[in-house]
Amino acid sequence: MAFVNEAVWDRIVRIVVGAVILYLGFGGVVTGTLGIVLIVIGFLLLLTGIFGYSPVYSILKCKTKKVEAAQPAPAPEEESRPEEKVEPEPTPEEESRPEERVEPEPTPEEKSPLE
C-alpha cells in the first residue's frame, strides 16, 4: 500500500508478536476456540506489520510514523558548481532608457600605430 501509518519499530513488534501468536495457535500449544482466535489475531498482526498499514489506526486517526518534511535533494551538479551571480531583471523604467555604453580605453597593444 502507498499509505503507511506505522513506524518501523511498530512494524517489527507486530511481525514478531504475530509470529509468536501464530505459533501458539498452529503449534497446538493453545487449542480449541482460543487457538482459532489466536491464529486470526496473529495473522492480522503479521499482515499489518508487513504492509505497514493499520486500519484501526486510520479509524482512530492516529499513527506511529512521524511525518517527514519533504525536502528535495540537491542535484549533484549544483553541489560542484560555483555560485553564479544573477543580475536582477530590469524594471520597465530601465528598459525604456537607452543604454549608456562605456567603452574601455584600449591597451597600448590595441592602439593603432598611427596614433
PDB file of C-alpha atoms in Angstrom:
ATOM      1  CA  MET A   1       0.000   0.000   0.000  1.00  0.00           C
ATOM      2  CA  ALA A   2       1.108   3.501  -0.665  1.00  0.00           C
ATOM      3  CA  PHE A   3      -0.112   4.799   2.688  1.00  0.00           C
ATOM      4  CA  VAL A   4       1.941   3.759   5.716  1.00  0.00           C
ATOM      5  CA  ASN A   5       0.811   4.778   9.192  1.00  0.00           C
ATOM      6  CA  GLU A   6       3.120   2.569  11.282  1.00  0.00           C
ATOM      7  CA  ALA A   7       6.675   3.325  12.319  1.00  0.00           C
ATOM      8  CA  VAL A   8       9.439   0.800  11.683  1.00  0.00           C
ATOM      9  CA  TRP A   9       9.577  -0.224  15.345  1.00  0.00           C
ATOM     10  CA  ASP A  10       5.800  -0.749  15.360  1.00  0.00           C
ATOM     11  CA  ARG A  11       6.010  -2.952  12.281  1.00  0.00           C
ATOM     12  CA  ILE A  12       8.801  -5.066  13.794  1.00  0.00           C
ATOM     13  CA  VAL A  13       6.849  -5.582  17.031  1.00  0.00           C
ATOM     14  CA  ARG A  14       3.711  -6.570  15.088  1.00  0.00           C
ATOM     15  CA  ILE A  15       5.612  -9.096  12.960  1.00  0.00           C
ATOM     16  CA  VAL A  16       7.348 -10.705  15.949  1.00  0.00           C
ATOM     17  CA  VAL A  17       4.231 -10.814  18.153  1.00  0.00           C
ATOM     18  CA  GLY A  18       2.116 -12.027  15.228  1.00  0.00           C
ATOM     19  CA  ALA A  19       4.577 -14.843  14.507  1.00  0.00           C
ATOM     20  CA  VAL A  20       4.629 -15.907  18.171  1.00  0.00           C
ATOM     21  CA  ILE A  21       0.827 -15.892  18.402  1.00  0.00           C
ATOM     22  CA  LEU A  22       0.549 -17.862  15.147  1.00  0.00           C
ATOM     23  CA  TYR A  23       2.975 -20.434  16.556  1.00  0.00           C
ATOM     24  CA  LEU A  24       0.832 -20.767  19.685  1.00  0.00           C
ATOM     25  CA  GLY A  25      -2.292 -21.323  17.589  1.00  0.00           C
ATOM     26  CA  PHE A  26      -0.843 -23.582  14.880  1.00  0.00           C
ATOM     27  CA  GLY A  27       1.664 -25.366  17.141  1.00  0.00           C
ATOM     28  CA  GLY A  28      -1.050 -26.879  19.295  1.00  0.00           C
ATOM     29  CA  VAL A  29       0.076 -25.027  22.418  1.00  0.00           C
ATOM     30  CA  VAL A  30      -3.390 -23.442  22.613  1.00  0.00           C
ATOM     31  CA  THR A  31      -6.272 -25.462  21.176  1.00  0.00           C
ATOM     32  CA  GLY A  32      -9.983 -25.062  20.626  1.00  0.00           C
ATOM     33  CA  THR A  33     -11.738 -21.744  20.144  1.00  0.00           C
ATOM     34  CA  LEU A  34      -8.950 -19.788  21.792  1.00  0.00           C
ATOM     35  CA  GLY A  35      -6.439 -21.367  19.389  1.00  0.00           C
ATOM     36  CA  ILE A  36      -8.518 -20.238  16.384  1.00  0.00           C
ATOM     37  CA  VAL A  37      -8.823 -16.715  17.821  1.00  0.00           C
ATOM     38  CA  LEU A  38      -5.042 -16.581  18.313  1.00  0.00           C
ATOM     39  CA  ILE A  39      -4.486 -17.699  14.709  1.00  0.00           C
ATOM     40  CA  VAL A  40      -6.741 -14.904  13.408  1.00  0.00           C
ATOM     41  CA  ILE A  41      -5.137 -12.249  15.640  1.00  0.00           C
ATOM     42  CA  GLY A  42      -1.618 -13.436  14.788  1.00  0.00           C
ATOM     43  CA  PHE A  43      -2.421 -13.394  11.074  1.00  0.00           C
ATOM     44  CA  LEU A  44      -3.804  -9.836  11.281  1.00  0.00           C
ATOM     45  CA  LEU A  45      -0.790  -8.603  13.248  1.00  0.00           C
ATOM     46  CA  LEU A  46       1.554 -10.217  10.761  1.00  0.00           C
ATOM     47  CA  LEU A  47      -0.220  -8.650   7.766  1.00  0.00           C
ATOM     48  CA  THR A  48      -0.375  -5.165   9.271  1.00  0.00           C
ATOM     49  CA  GLY A  49       3.298  -5.416  10.198  1.00  0.00           C
ATOM     50  CA  ILE A  50       4.304  -6.466   6.688  1.00  0.00           C
ATOM     51  CA  PHE A  51       2.257  -3.802   4.881  1.00  0.00           C
ATOM     52  CA  GLY A  52       2.764  -1.020   7.463  1.00  0.00           C
ATOM     53  CA  TYR A  53      -0.903  -0.033   7.406  1.00  0.00           C
ATOM     54  CA  SER A  54      -3.282  -0.436  10.324  1.00  0.00           C
ATOM     55  CA  PRO A  55      -6.998   0.094   9.680  1.00  0.00           C
ATOM     56  CA  VAL A  56      -7.522   0.592  13.418  1.00  0.00           C
ATOM     57  CA  TYR A  57      -5.037   3.472  13.369  1.00  0.00           C
ATOM     58  CA  SER A  58      -6.970   5.002  10.465  1.00  0.00           C
ATOM     59  CA  ILE A  59     -10.268   4.758  12.353  1.00  0.00           C
ATOM     60  CA  LEU A  60      -8.723   6.311  15.473  1.00  0.00           C
ATOM     61  CA  LYS A  61      -6.868   8.877  13.297  1.00  0.00           C
ATOM     62  CA  CYS A  62      -3.510   8.172  14.868  1.00  0.00           C
ATOM     63  CA  LYS A  63      -0.187   6.971  13.530  1.00  0.00           C
ATOM     64  CA  THR A  64       3.159   5.995  14.949  1.00  0.00           C
ATOM     65  CA  LYS A  65       5.107   7.057  11.872  1.00  0.00           C
ATOM     66  CA  LYS A  66       6.409  10.607  12.069  1.00  0.00           C
ATOM     67  CA  VAL A  67       5.685  12.858   9.126  1.00  0.00           C
ATOM     68  CA  GLU A  68       8.907  13.781   7.390  1.00  0.00           C
ATOM     69  CA  ALA A  69       9.305  17.215   5.860  1.00  0.00           C
ATOM     70  CA  ALA A  70       9.559  16.934   2.112  1.00  0.00           C
ATOM     71  CA  GLN A  71      12.860  18.462   1.089  1.00  0.00           C
ATOM     72  CA  PRO A  72      14.135  17.808  -2.395  1.00  0.00           C
ATOM     73  CA  ALA A  73      17.669  16.533  -2.566  1.00  0.00           C
ATOM     74  CA  PRO A  74      20.058  18.905  -4.305  1.00  0.00           C
ATOM     75  CA  ALA A  75      21.183  17.794  -7.735  1.00  0.00           C
ATOM     76  CA  PRO A  76      24.808  16.638  -7.895  1.00  0.00           C
ATOM     77  CA  GLU A  77      25.559  19.326 -10.473  1.00  0.00           C
ATOM     78  CA  GLU A  78      24.514  22.112  -8.119  1.00  0.00           C
ATOM     79  CA  GLU A  79      26.892  20.998  -5.394  1.00  0.00           C
ATOM     80  CA  SER A  80      30.020  21.170  -7.548  1.00  0.00           C
ATOM     81  CA  ARG A  81      29.234  24.368  -9.473  1.00  0.00           C
ATOM     82  CA  PRO A  82      30.498  27.684  -8.135  1.00  0.00           C
ATOM     83  CA  GLU A  83      27.820  30.193  -7.332  1.00  0.00           C
ATOM     84  CA  GLU A  84      26.850  32.365 -10.268  1.00  0.00           C
ATOM     85  CA  LYS A  85      25.792  35.950  -9.892  1.00  0.00           C
ATOM     86  CA  VAL A  86      22.298  36.524 -11.154  1.00  0.00           C
ATOM     87  CA  GLU A  87      21.544  40.012 -12.345  1.00  0.00           C
ATOM     88  CA  PRO A  88      18.104  41.331 -11.473  1.00  0.00           C
ATOM     89  CA  GLU A  89      15.709  41.844 -14.329  1.00  0.00           C
ATOM     90  CA  PRO A  90      15.410  45.476 -15.429  1.00  0.00           C
ATOM     91  CA  THR A  91      12.310  47.363 -14.435  1.00  0.00           C
ATOM     92  CA  PRO A  92      10.095  48.858 -17.162  1.00  0.00           C
ATOM     93  CA  GLU A  93      11.644  52.281 -16.480  1.00  0.00           C
ATOM     94  CA  GLU A  94      15.133  50.926 -17.018  1.00  0.00           C
ATOM     95  CA  GLU A  95      14.094  49.180 -20.224  1.00  0.00           C
ATOM     96  CA  SER A  96      12.746  52.420 -21.737  1.00  0.00           C
ATOM     97  CA  ARG A  97      16.020  54.295 -21.134  1.00  0.00           C
ATOM     98  CA  PRO A  98      18.712  53.977 -23.774  1.00  0.00           C
ATOM     99  CA  GLU A  99      21.702  52.059 -22.594  1.00  0.00           C
ATOM    100  CA  GLU A 100      24.797  54.020 -21.799  1.00  0.00           C
ATOM    101  CA  ARG A 101      27.751  52.303 -23.296  1.00  0.00           C
ATOM    102  CA  VAL A 102      31.093  52.922 -21.764  1.00  0.00           C
ATOM    103  CA  GLU A 103      33.887  51.596 -23.868  1.00  0.00           C
ATOM    104  CA  PRO A 104      37.111  50.824 -22.064  1.00  0.00           C
ATOM    105  CA  GLU A 105      40.320  52.543 -23.042  1.00  0.00           C
ATOM    106  CA  PRO A 106      42.335  50.464 -25.471  1.00  0.00           C
ATOM    107  CA  THR A 107      45.525  48.979 -24.164  1.00  0.00           C
ATOM    108  CA  PRO A 108      48.838  50.031 -25.763  1.00  0.00           C
ATOM    109  CA  GLU A 109      48.882  46.831 -27.837  1.00  0.00           C
ATOM    110  CA  GLU A 110      45.390  47.555 -29.198  1.00  0.00           C
ATOM    111  CA  LYS A 111      46.191  51.144 -30.241  1.00  0.00           C
ATOM    112  CA  SER A 112      46.827  51.618 -33.883  1.00  0.00           C
ATOM    113  CA  PRO A 113      50.357  52.618 -34.905  1.00  0.00           C
ATOM    114  CA  LEU A 114      49.036  55.806 -36.497  1.00  0.00           C
ATOM    115  CA  GLU A 115      48.090  57.348 -33.197  1.00  0.00           C
TER     116      GLU A 115
END
